[in-house]
Amino acid sequence: MTSVRLGVVLSAGGVRGVYAHTGFLEAIEAMHLPVHAVAGCSAGAIIGGIYASGTPLENWLKSLGGLRRDDFWTPGSWRRALWELVRYRACRFTGVATTTASLAFCRENIAVDSFNACRIPFHAVATSLASGQKVMFSSGDLALGIAASASIPLLYQPVEIEGEYYCDGGVMDLGPTDAICCHHGLDVLIVHHVATRLKGFHGVENSDNWPILEIVDTLMFRNRPWYLSNQPLTFRQCPCGCNALIIVLEPQLPELPWPQIAGGPEVQAMALRQTRALLEPWLDSIQNNLNELRKQTQPLEQGMVVGGCHC
């Protein structure tokens, strides 16, 4: 058994991310890589939280196989939403759907109720609507923290936790590497990044998806994470000085428009295959010779911002 301490970061990614991150974790387990810390954003927080809580992967695969749209998307009456917008001049409108269904789905699939009871240390990123700042949940109610991280603005109502309101962490950070990179004595951090590339909004006439989602995507994906290279596999060195090796996977996956789940199993299978294809050639080095991998690291682009610091 390898003594290398390995962490994983699971990015935002919508429904596609739920399936893709599941395939990624299947590959990690198939390669017998033990995970010592997990961080996630939005879809990554859902899968990361379920996995870190101690739910066996085979149990989650059964639940995912029976996933229905109603498990995560139960919008209220559009007529009522329109009435609130007009009658109260939008004063009572905070989102199309509540998080009731998705919160119940999380509670059904996590093995423990709190972050502190997780089998693997877990951190979920959300956005505080009081301060507009990034907030990292690592204690308290696990399902609430997951739901807050995945509450897409406008589509979902904000999640209230101890009197404060939170929405999707992807507004601030699509893949929160700083949550675990320098805090858990990790040797290797694998980032599985599946968030949609920024496409921009080009008007209703040019839209083949929900226009409101294209607007939200433009706002959420406007910032390019520092670790990306637009290559399937990139090796980075932790810029914060902890000497951890960061391996970034950017799989090529088909689109899965919200809230579609048809095609999800294909995304899952593709993510599994690509993860194994990308990592297996380096598996021995990951387990036994990190210095060899450090020779492969790429420098950061000039001016990129990492954890609030300019590199």
CSV table of C-alpha atoms in Angstrom, one decimal, residues 129-293:
chain,number,residue,atom,x,y,z
A,129,LEU,CA,-24.8,36.4,0.1
A,130,ALA,CA,-24.1,38.7,3.1
A,131,SER,CA,-20.5,39.4,2.3
A,132,GLY,CA,-20.2,38.3,-1.3
A,133,GLN,CA,-17.2,36.3,-0.3
A,134,LYS,CA,-16.1,32.6,-0.7
A,135,VAL,CA,-16.9,30.5,2.3
A,136,MET,CA,-15.5,27.0,3.0
A,137,PHE,CA,-17.7,24.6,4.9
A,138,SER,CA,-15.8,21.9,6.8
A,139,SER,CA,-18.0,21.6,9.9
A,140,GLY,CA,-21.7,21.5,10.8
A,141,ASP,CA,-24.6,20.0,8.9
A,142,LEU,CA,-23.1,18.1,5.9
A,143,ALA,CA,-26.2,18.0,3.7
A,144,LEU,CA,-26.8,21.8,4.2
A,145,GLY,CA,-23.2,22.6,3.3
A,146,ILE,CA,-23.5,20.5,0.1
A,147,ALA,CA,-26.8,22.1,-0.8
A,148,ALA,CA,-25.4,25.6,-0.3
A,149,SER,CA,-22.5,24.8,-2.5
A,150,ALA,CA,-24.8,23.6,-5.3
A,151,SER,CA,-27.6,26.2,-5.1
A,152,ILE,CA,-27.3,27.8,-8.6
A,153,PRO,CA,-28.4,31.5,-8.5
A,154,LEU,CA,-31.9,32.2,-9.9
A,155,LEU,CA,-32.6,28.5,-10.5
A,156,TYR,CA,-32.5,27.7,-6.7
A,157,GLN,CA,-33.4,29.7,-3.7
A,158,PRO,CA,-30.5,30.4,-1.4
A,159,VAL,CA,-29.7,28.0,1.5
A,160,GLU,CA,-30.0,29.4,5.0
A,161,ILE,CA,-27.4,28.2,7.5
A,162,GLU,CA,-27.4,29.7,11.0
A,163,GLY,CA,-29.2,32.8,9.8
A,164,GLU,CA,-26.9,33.5,6.8
A,165,TYR,CA,-27.7,32.8,3.2
A,166,TYR,CA,-25.5,31.1,0.7
A,167,CYS,CA,-25.5,30.1,-3.0
A,168,ASP,CA,-23.4,28.1,-5.4
A,169,GLY,CA,-19.7,28.2,-4.8
A,170,GLY,CA,-19.0,28.3,-8.5
A,171,VAL,CA,-19.7,32.0,-8.4
A,172,MET,CA,-16.4,32.4,-6.6
A,173,ASP,CA,-14.3,29.3,-7.2
A,174,LEU,CA,-14.9,26.4,-9.6
A,175,GLY,CA,-12.4,24.1,-8.0
A,176,PRO,CA,-11.3,25.0,-4.4
A,177,THR,CA,-7.7,23.7,-4.4
A,178,ASP,CA,-6.8,26.0,-1.5
A,179,ALA,CA,-9.3,24.1,0.8
A,180,ILE,CA,-7.1,21.1,1.2
A,181,CYS,CA,-3.8,21.6,-0.7
A,182,CYS,CA,-1.8,23.0,2.2
A,183,HIS,CA,-3.9,21.8,5.1
A,184,HIS,CA,-3.8,18.0,5.2
A,185,GLY,CA,-0.1,17.2,4.6
A,186,LEU,CA,-0.8,16.1,1.0
A,187,ASP,CA,1.8,14.9,-1.4
A,188,VAL,CA,-0.4,14.8,-4.4
A,189,LEU,CA,-3.6,16.7,-5.3
A,190,ILE,CA,-5.7,15.6,-8.3
A,191,VAL,CA,-8.1,18.2,-9.7
A,192,HIS,CA,-10.9,16.8,-11.8
A,193,HIS,CA,-12.2,19.8,-13.7
A,194,VAL,CA,-15.3,19.4,-15.7
A,195,ALA,CA,-16.9,22.8,-15.5
A,196,THR,CA,-18.3,24.1,-18.8
A,197,ARG,CA,-16.1,26.4,-20.7
A,198,LEU,CA,-17.2,30.1,-20.9
A,199,LYS,CA,-19.3,30.5,-24.0
A,200,GLY,CA,-20.9,33.9,-23.4
A,201,PHE,CA,-24.4,35.0,-24.0
A,202,HIS,CA,-25.3,35.9,-27.6
A,203,GLY,CA,-29.0,36.6,-27.3
A,204,VAL,CA,-32.2,34.6,-27.2
A,205,GLU,CA,-32.3,34.0,-30.9
A,206,ASN,CA,-29.0,32.2,-30.9
A,207,SER,CA,-29.7,30.1,-27.9
A,208,ASP,CA,-30.2,26.3,-28.1
A,209,ASN,CA,-30.4,26.0,-24.3
A,210,TRP,CA,-32.3,27.9,-21.6
A,211,PRO,CA,-31.2,31.6,-22.1
A,212,ILE,CA,-31.2,32.2,-18.4
A,213,LEU,CA,-28.7,29.4,-17.9
A,214,GLU,CA,-26.4,30.9,-20.5
A,215,ILE,CA,-26.5,34.2,-18.6
A,216,VAL,CA,-25.8,32.4,-15.3
A,217,ASP,CA,-23.0,30.4,-17.0
A,218,THR,CA,-21.4,33.6,-18.3
A,219,LEU,CA,-21.3,35.0,-14.8
A,220,MET,CA,-20.2,31.8,-13.0
A,221,PHE,CA,-17.5,30.8,-15.5
A,222,ARG,CA,-16.0,34.2,-16.2
A,223,ASN,CA,-12.9,33.5,-14.1
A,224,ARG,CA,-10.5,30.9,-15.4
A,225,PRO,CA,-9.0,28.8,-12.6
A,226,TRP,CA,-5.3,29.2,-12.2
A,227,TYR,CA,-4.5,25.5,-12.7
A,228,LEU,CA,-6.1,25.1,-16.1
A,229,SER,CA,-4.0,24.6,-19.3
A,230,ASN,CA,-6.7,23.4,-21.8
A,231,GLN,CA,-4.7,20.1,-22.0
A,232,PRO,CA,-6.1,16.8,-20.8
A,233,LEU,CA,-3.3,16.3,-18.3
A,234,THR,CA,-1.2,19.0,-16.6
A,235,PHE,CA,1.3,18.7,-13.8
A,236,ARG,CA,1.6,21.7,-11.5
A,237,GLN,CA,3.5,22.6,-8.3
A,238,CYS,CA,1.6,24.0,-5.4
A,239,PRO,CA,2.2,27.7,-5.6
A,240,CYS,CA,1.7,28.2,-1.8
A,241,GLY,CA,4.9,26.5,-0.8
A,242,CYS,CA,3.8,23.1,0.6
A,243,ASN,CA,5.6,21.2,-2.2
A,244,ALA,CA,2.5,19.2,-3.1
A,245,LEU,CA,2.3,18.0,-6.7
A,246,ILE,CA,-0.9,19.0,-8.4
A,247,ILE,CA,-2.3,16.9,-11.2
A,248,VAL,CA,-5.0,18.5,-13.3
A,249,LEU,CA,-7.4,16.4,-15.4
A,250,GLU,CA,-9.5,18.2,-18.0
A,251,PRO,CA,-11.5,15.4,-19.7
A,252,GLN,CA,-13.3,15.8,-23.0
A,253,LEU,CA,-16.9,15.1,-22.3
A,254,PRO,CA,-20.2,15.7,-24.2
A,255,GLU,CA,-22.5,18.4,-23.1
A,256,LEU,CA,-25.4,17.6,-20.8
A,257,PRO,CA,-27.8,20.6,-20.8
A,258,TRP,CA,-29.6,21.4,-17.6
A,259,PRO,CA,-31.6,19.5,-16.2
A,260,GLN,CA,-31.1,16.6,-18.6
A,261,ILE,CA,-30.0,13.2,-17.2
A,262,ALA,CA,-30.3,11.2,-20.4
A,263,GLY,CA,-26.7,10.7,-21.6
A,264,GLY,CA,-25.4,10.8,-18.0
A,265,PRO,CA,-24.2,7.2,-18.0
A,266,GLU,CA,-22.2,7.8,-21.2
A,267,VAL,CA,-20.5,10.8,-19.5
A,268,GLN,CA,-19.7,8.7,-16.5
A,269,ALA,CA,-18.2,5.9,-18.6
A,270,MET,CA,-16.1,8.4,-20.6
A,271,ALA,CA,-14.8,10.1,-17.5
A,272,LEU,CA,-13.8,6.7,-16.0
A,273,ARG,CA,-12.0,5.7,-19.2
A,274,GLN,CA,-10.2,9.0,-19.6
A,275,THR,CA,-9.1,9.1,-16.0
A,276,ARG,CA,-7.5,5.7,-16.2
A,277,ALA,CA,-6.0,6.4,-19.6
A,278,LEU,CA,-4.4,9.7,-18.3
A,279,LEU,CA,-3.2,8.5,-14.9
A,280,GLU,CA,-2.2,4.8,-15.4
A,281,PRO,CA,1.0,5.6,-17.3
A,282,TRP,CA,2.1,7.7,-14.3
A,283,LEU,CA,0.7,5.5,-11.6
A,284,ASP,CA,4.0,4.0,-10.4
A,285,SER,CA,5.6,7.5,-10.2
A,286,ILE,CA,2.6,8.8,-8.2
A,287,GLN,CA,3.0,6.0,-5.7
A,288,ASN,CA,6.8,5.7,-5.6
A,289,ASN,CA,8.6,8.5,-7.4
A,290,LEU,CA,7.1,12.0,-7.1
A,291,ASN,CA,10.4,13.6,-8.0
A,292,GLU,CA,10.1,12.2,-11.5
A,293,LEU,CA,6.7,13.8,-11.8
